[in-house]
Structures are given as structure tokens and as C-alpha cells.
PDB file of C-alpha atoms in Angstrom:
ATOM      1  CA  MET B 745     105.167 115.128 125.229  1.00  0.00           C
ATOM      2  CA  GLU B 746     102.424 112.931 123.843  1.00  0.00           C
ATOM      3  CA  ASN B 747     103.254 109.664 122.119  1.00  0.00           C
ATOM      4  CA  TRP B 748     101.704 108.650 118.808  1.00  0.00           C
ATOM      5  CA  GLN B 749      99.033 106.517 120.502  1.00  0.00           C
ATOM      6  CA  GLN B 750      97.846 109.463 122.592  1.00  0.00           C
ATOM      7  CA  LEU B 751      97.859 111.714 119.538  1.00  0.00           C
ATOM      8  CA  MET B 752      95.728 109.234 117.583  1.00  0.00           C
ATOM      9  CA  THR B 753      93.262 109.010 120.474  1.00  0.00           C
ATOM     10  CA  THR B 754      93.137 112.785 120.820  1.00  0.00           C
ATOM     11  CA  GLY B 755      92.729 113.105 117.048  1.00  0.00           C
ATOM     12  CA  ASN B 756      89.819 110.656 117.138  1.00  0.00           C
ATOM     13  CA  GLN B 757      88.151 112.736 119.853  1.00  0.00           C
ATOM     14  CA  HIS B 758      88.591 115.915 117.821  1.00  0.00           C
ATOM     15  CA  PHE B 759      87.197 114.091 114.800  1.00  0.00           C
ATOM     16  CA  LYS B 760      84.074 113.062 116.750  1.00  0.00           C
ATOM     17  CA  GLU B 761      83.638 116.707 117.728  1.00  0.00           C
ATOM     18  CA  ALA B 762      84.089 117.811 114.084  1.00  0.00           C
ATOM     19  CA  SER B 763      87.131 119.833 115.126  1.00  0.00           C
ATOM     20  CA  TRP B 764      88.778 119.135 111.774  1.00  0.00           C
ATOM     21  CA  MET B 765      91.941 121.205 112.102  1.00  0.00           C
ATOM     22  CA  ASP B 766      92.729 119.843 115.557  1.00  0.00           C
ATOM     23  CA  ALA B 767      92.109 116.271 114.373  1.00  0.00           C
ATOM     24  CA  GLN B 768      94.315 116.797 111.338  1.00  0.00           C
ATOM     25  CA  ASN B 769      97.086 118.252 113.467  1.00  0.00           C
ATOM     26  CA  CYS B 770      96.996 115.285 115.858  1.00  0.00           C
ATOM     27  CA  TYR B 771      96.912 112.716 113.059  1.00  0.00           C
ATOM     28  CA  GLN B 772      99.759 114.385 111.184  1.00  0.00           C
ATOM     29  CA  GLN B 773     101.889 114.570 114.317  1.00  0.00           C
ATOM     30  CA  ALA B 774     101.154 110.932 115.096  1.00  0.00           C
ATOM     31  CA  VAL B 775     102.068 109.842 111.560  1.00  0.00           C
ATOM     32  CA  ALA B 776     105.312 111.849 111.744  1.00  0.00           C
ATOM     33  CA  MET B 777     106.218 110.201 115.075  1.00  0.00           C
ATOM     34  CA  ILE B 778     105.408 106.770 113.699  1.00  0.00           C
ATOM     35  CA  GLU B 779     107.512 107.401 110.600  1.00  0.00           C
ATOM     36  CA  ASN B 780     110.413 108.521 112.761  1.00  0.00           C
ATOM     37  CA  GLN B 781     110.244 105.417 114.961  1.00  0.00           C
ATOM     38  CA  TRP B 782     109.612 103.171 111.984  1.00  0.00           C
ATOM     39  CA  SER B 783     112.746 104.426 110.223  1.00  0.00           C
ATOM     40  CA  HIS B 784     114.733 102.917 113.122  1.00  0.00           C
ATOM     41  CA  GLN B 785     112.529  99.845 113.652  1.00  0.00           C
ATOM     42  CA  VAL B 786     111.486  98.749 110.153  1.00  0.00           C
ATOM     43  CA  SER B 787     110.499  95.279 111.354  1.00  0.00           C
ATOM     44  CA  ASP B 788     108.013  96.584 113.948  1.00  0.00           C
ATOM     45  CA  ARG B 789     104.646  95.483 112.594  1.00  0.00           C
ATOM     46  CA  GLU B 790     102.742  97.574 115.152  1.00  0.00           C
ATOM     47  CA  LEU B 791     104.323 100.687 113.645  1.00  0.00           C
ATOM     48  CA  LEU B 792     103.419  99.604 110.121  1.00  0.00           C
ATOM     49  CA  PHE B 793      99.787  98.978 111.103  1.00  0.00           C
ATOM     50  CA  ALA B 794      99.678 102.234 113.076  1.00  0.00           C
ATOM     51  CA  TRP B 795     101.060 104.160 110.109  1.00  0.00           C
ATOM     52  CA  VAL B 796      98.421 102.677 107.803  1.00  0.00           C
ATOM     53  CA  ALA B 797      95.737 103.577 110.375  1.00  0.00           C
ATOM     54  CA  GLY B 798      97.052 107.132 110.618  1.00  0.00           C
ATOM     55  CA  MET B 799      97.006 107.503 106.839  1.00  0.00           C
ATOM     56  CA  HIS B 800      93.468 106.135 106.736  1.00  0.00           C
ATOM     57  CA  ASN B 801      92.405 108.545 109.492  1.00  0.00           C
ATOM     58  CA  LEU B 802      93.774 111.444 107.441  1.00  0.00           C
ATOM     59  CA  ALA B 803      91.983 110.131 104.341  1.00  0.00           C
ATOM     60  CA  HIS B 804      88.661 109.818 106.165  1.00  0.00           C
ATOM     61  CA  LEU B 805      89.062 113.258 107.703  1.00  0.00           C
ATOM     62  CA  ASN B 806      89.662 114.826 104.295  1.00  0.00           C
ATOM     63  CA  GLU B 807      86.834 112.916 102.654  1.00  0.00           C
ATOM     64  CA  CYS B 808      84.446 114.202 105.339  1.00  0.00           C
ATOM     65  CA  GLN B 809      85.466 117.699 104.303  1.00  0.00           C
ATOM     66  CA  ASP B 810      84.892 116.943 100.584  1.00  0.00           C
ATOM     67  CA  LYS B 811      88.624 117.052  99.905  1.00  0.00           C
ATOM     68  CA  THR B 812      88.480 113.865  97.871  1.00  0.00           C
ATOM     69  CA  GLU B 813      91.773 114.321  96.024  1.00  0.00           C
ATOM     70  CA  VAL B 814      93.641 114.725  99.306  1.00  0.00           C
ATOM     71  CA  ALA B 815      91.771 111.761 100.777  1.00  0.00           C
ATOM     72  CA  LEU B 816      92.698 109.614  97.788  1.00  0.00           C
ATOM     73  CA  HIS B 817      96.318 110.711  98.143  1.00  0.00           C
ATOM     74  CA  TYR B 818      96.487 109.336 101.694  1.00  0.00           C
ATOM     75  CA  LEU B 819      94.785 106.063 100.738  1.00  0.00           C
ATOM     76  CA  LYS B 820      97.048 105.567  97.721  1.00  0.00           C
ATOM     77  CA  ASN B 821     100.164 106.507  99.678  1.00  0.00           C
ATOM     78  CA  ALA B 822      99.436 103.891 102.337  1.00  0.00           C
ATOM     79  CA  HIS B 823      98.696 101.236  99.725  1.00  0.00           C
ATOM     80  CA  GLN B 824     101.730 102.022  97.584  1.00  0.00           C
ATOM     81  CA  GLU B 825     104.051 101.943 100.589  1.00  0.00           C
ATOM     82  CA  VAL B 826     102.932  98.518 101.800  1.00  0.00           C
ATOM     83  CA  GLN B 827     102.900  97.185  98.240  1.00  0.00           C
ATOM     84  CA  SER B 828     106.439  98.458  97.727  1.00  0.00           C
ATOM     85  CA  LEU B 829     107.594  96.962 101.040  1.00  0.00           C
ATOM     86  CA  SER B 830     105.989  93.627 100.206  1.00  0.00           C
ATOM     87  CA  ASN B 831     108.146  93.452  97.050  1.00  0.00           C
ATOM     88  CA  ASN B 832     111.349  94.908  98.535  1.00  0.00           C
ATOM     89  CA  ASP B 833     114.150  92.335  98.603  1.00  0.00           C
ATOM     90  CA  SER B 834     116.334  94.597 100.742  1.00  0.00           C
ATOM     91  CA  VAL B 835     114.097  94.141 103.808  1.00  0.00           C
ATOM     92  CA  THR B 836     113.679  90.992 105.871  1.00  0.00           C
ATOM     93  CA  ASP B 837     111.187  88.274 105.004  1.00  0.00           C
ATOM     94  CA  GLU B 838     109.301  89.240 108.167  1.00  0.00           C
ATOM     95  CA  VAL B 839     108.875  92.837 106.967  1.00  0.00           C
ATOM     96  CA  ARG B 840     107.823  91.717 103.481  1.00  0.00           C
ATOM     97  CA  SER B 841     105.320  89.280 104.971  1.00  0.00           C
ATOM     98  CA  CYS B 842     103.865  91.911 107.279  1.00  0.00           C
ATOM     99  CA  ALA B 843     103.595  94.372 104.393  1.00  0.00           C
ATOM    100  CA  PHE B 844     101.946  91.697 102.244  1.00  0.00           C
ATOM    101  CA  GLN B 845      99.389  91.086 105.008  1.00  0.00           C
ATOM    102  CA  SER B 846      98.825  94.839 105.221  1.00  0.00           C
ATOM    103  CA  LEU B 847      97.595  94.882 101.625  1.00  0.00           C
ATOM    104  CA  SER B 848      94.360  93.433 102.992  1.00  0.00           C
ATOM    105  CA  LEU B 849      94.078  96.654 105.034  1.00  0.00           C
ATOM    106  CA  THR B 850      94.816  99.058 102.193  1.00  0.00           C
ATOM    107  CA  ILE B 851      92.861  97.605  99.260  1.00  0.00           C
ATOM    108  CA  PRO B 852      89.304  97.579 100.715  1.00  0.00           C
ATOM    109  CA  PRO B 853      89.320 101.295 101.662  1.00  0.00           C
ATOM    110  CA  LEU B 854      90.487 102.185  98.154  1.00  0.00           C
ATOM    111  CA  LEU B 855      87.805 100.040  96.538  1.00  0.00           C
ATOM    112  CA  GLU B 856      85.157 101.513  98.860  1.00  0.00           C
ATOM    113  CA  PHE B 857      86.407 105.013  98.050  1.00  0.00           C
ATOM    114  CA  ALA B 858      86.060 104.194  94.336  1.00  0.00           C
ATOM    115  CA  LYS B 859      82.377 103.382  94.911  1.00  0.00           C
ATOM    116  CA  ARG B 860      81.819 106.900  96.275  1.00  0.00           C
ATOM    117  CA  HIS B 861      84.208 108.869  94.066  1.00  0.00           C
ATOM    118  CA  PRO B 862      85.409 108.150  90.549  1.00  0.00           C
ATOM    119  CA  ILE B 863      88.969 106.921  90.138  1.00  0.00           C
ATOM    120  CA  CYS B 864      90.543 105.645  86.942  1.00  0.00           C
ATOM    121  CA  ASP B 865      89.522 102.243  85.631  1.00  0.00           C
ATOM    122  CA  ASP B 866      93.155 101.115  85.422  1.00  0.00           C
ATOM    123  CA  CYS B 867      93.585 101.840  89.139  1.00  0.00           C
ATOM    124  CA  ILE B 868      90.479  99.847  90.010  1.00  0.00           C
ATOM    125  CA  SER B 869      91.638  96.952  87.818  1.00  0.00           C
ATOM    126  CA  ALA B 870      95.072  96.961  89.449  1.00  0.00           C
ATOM    127  CA  LEU B 871      93.527  96.950  92.922  1.00  0.00           C
ATOM    128  CA  GLU B 872      91.151  94.124  92.035  1.00  0.00           C
ATOM    129  CA  GLN B 873      94.001  92.143  90.496  1.00  0.00           C
ATOM    130  CA  THR B 874      96.161  92.592  93.610  1.00  0.00           C
ATOM    131  CA  ALA B 875      93.214  91.622  95.815  1.00  0.00           C
ATOM    132  CA  GLU B 876      92.782  88.465  93.774  1.00  0.00           C
ATOM    133  CA  GLN B 877      96.500  87.678  94.002  1.00  0.00           C
ATOM    134  CA  ILE B 878      96.474  87.892  97.785  1.00  0.00           C
ATOM    135  CA  GLY B 879      93.308  85.821  98.023  1.00  0.00           C
ATOM    136  CA  MET B 880      90.925  88.520  99.172  1.00  0.00           C
ATOM    137  CA  LYS B 881      87.235  87.996  98.591  1.00  0.00           C
ATOM    138  CA  GLN B 882      85.974  90.699  96.315  1.00  0.00           C
ATOM    139  CA  THR B 883      82.652  92.388  96.253  1.00  0.00           C
ATOM    140  CA  PRO B 884      81.490  93.902  92.983  1.00  0.00           C
ATOM    141  CA  LEU B 885      82.028  97.634  92.632  1.00  0.00           C
ATOM    142  CA  HIS B 886      78.564  98.211  91.218  1.00  0.00           C
TER     143      HIS B 886
END
């Protein structure tokens, strides 16, 4: 049985070959494995980063197929999860800190996506405000 790392690598290969369904299958399996492990090891930052990467892979895959709503779903899901974890008092400080750091991985792809595809102005404002709060340098959207 493949582990999530192998599935991500295999998914990337399928993506390069434009074998969309195979890539999607690998990425989804990898994300499911990561989520399963992560549910037992919430403080494992590698799993958090891997999960975000898997969600971003699925977003990119769907955007390449002009499935922008699905792509946005994956980007927003990743961002909302790390934002929620960063504010969750029931997890350790280490987990909150890691999630807070992960916001710098989830905001830029959403802002870049917004340059290519329209999303609501309130969403953009919220993202820009969060980016400012965490000290990220911002580039203008236009």
C-alpha cells in the first residue's frame, strides 16, 4: 500500500502527463490518508503542511480543467481550516502557532486565484486584512 508521500508524487506525475482523473484520485487518496493520520497526530506540522499542499494540488488540478468553483473550494477549505486552528484554544500553542504560520501558505494562492477569477470583494478584503495582521507583504491585486 502506498503512503501519502508516494501518492502525492504519483499524482504529480499524472498531473504532468495531463492524466487528470488519475492525478485527482492520487491527490484525494493522499489527502484522506493525511487527514486520518492527522486526526491522531494533531501536533504534527508535517501533516498540516502536507494537507495544505494536497488541497492546493487539488485546487490547481481543478483550475487547469476550468472547474474554478471546485478549485476555489479547495483553496478556501485549506485556508479556513488553518485559520480556524490558529484561533482554536482547545489545541496546543504549538498547533496554533503552526496553523498561524500556515496562513502565509494559504493566503497568497487565494489572492492569486482572485486575480484570475472573480471572487467577492468582502473575501478579498478579509484575506488582505488577515495578510496584514500576520505581517505578510502584499502585492496589489490590480
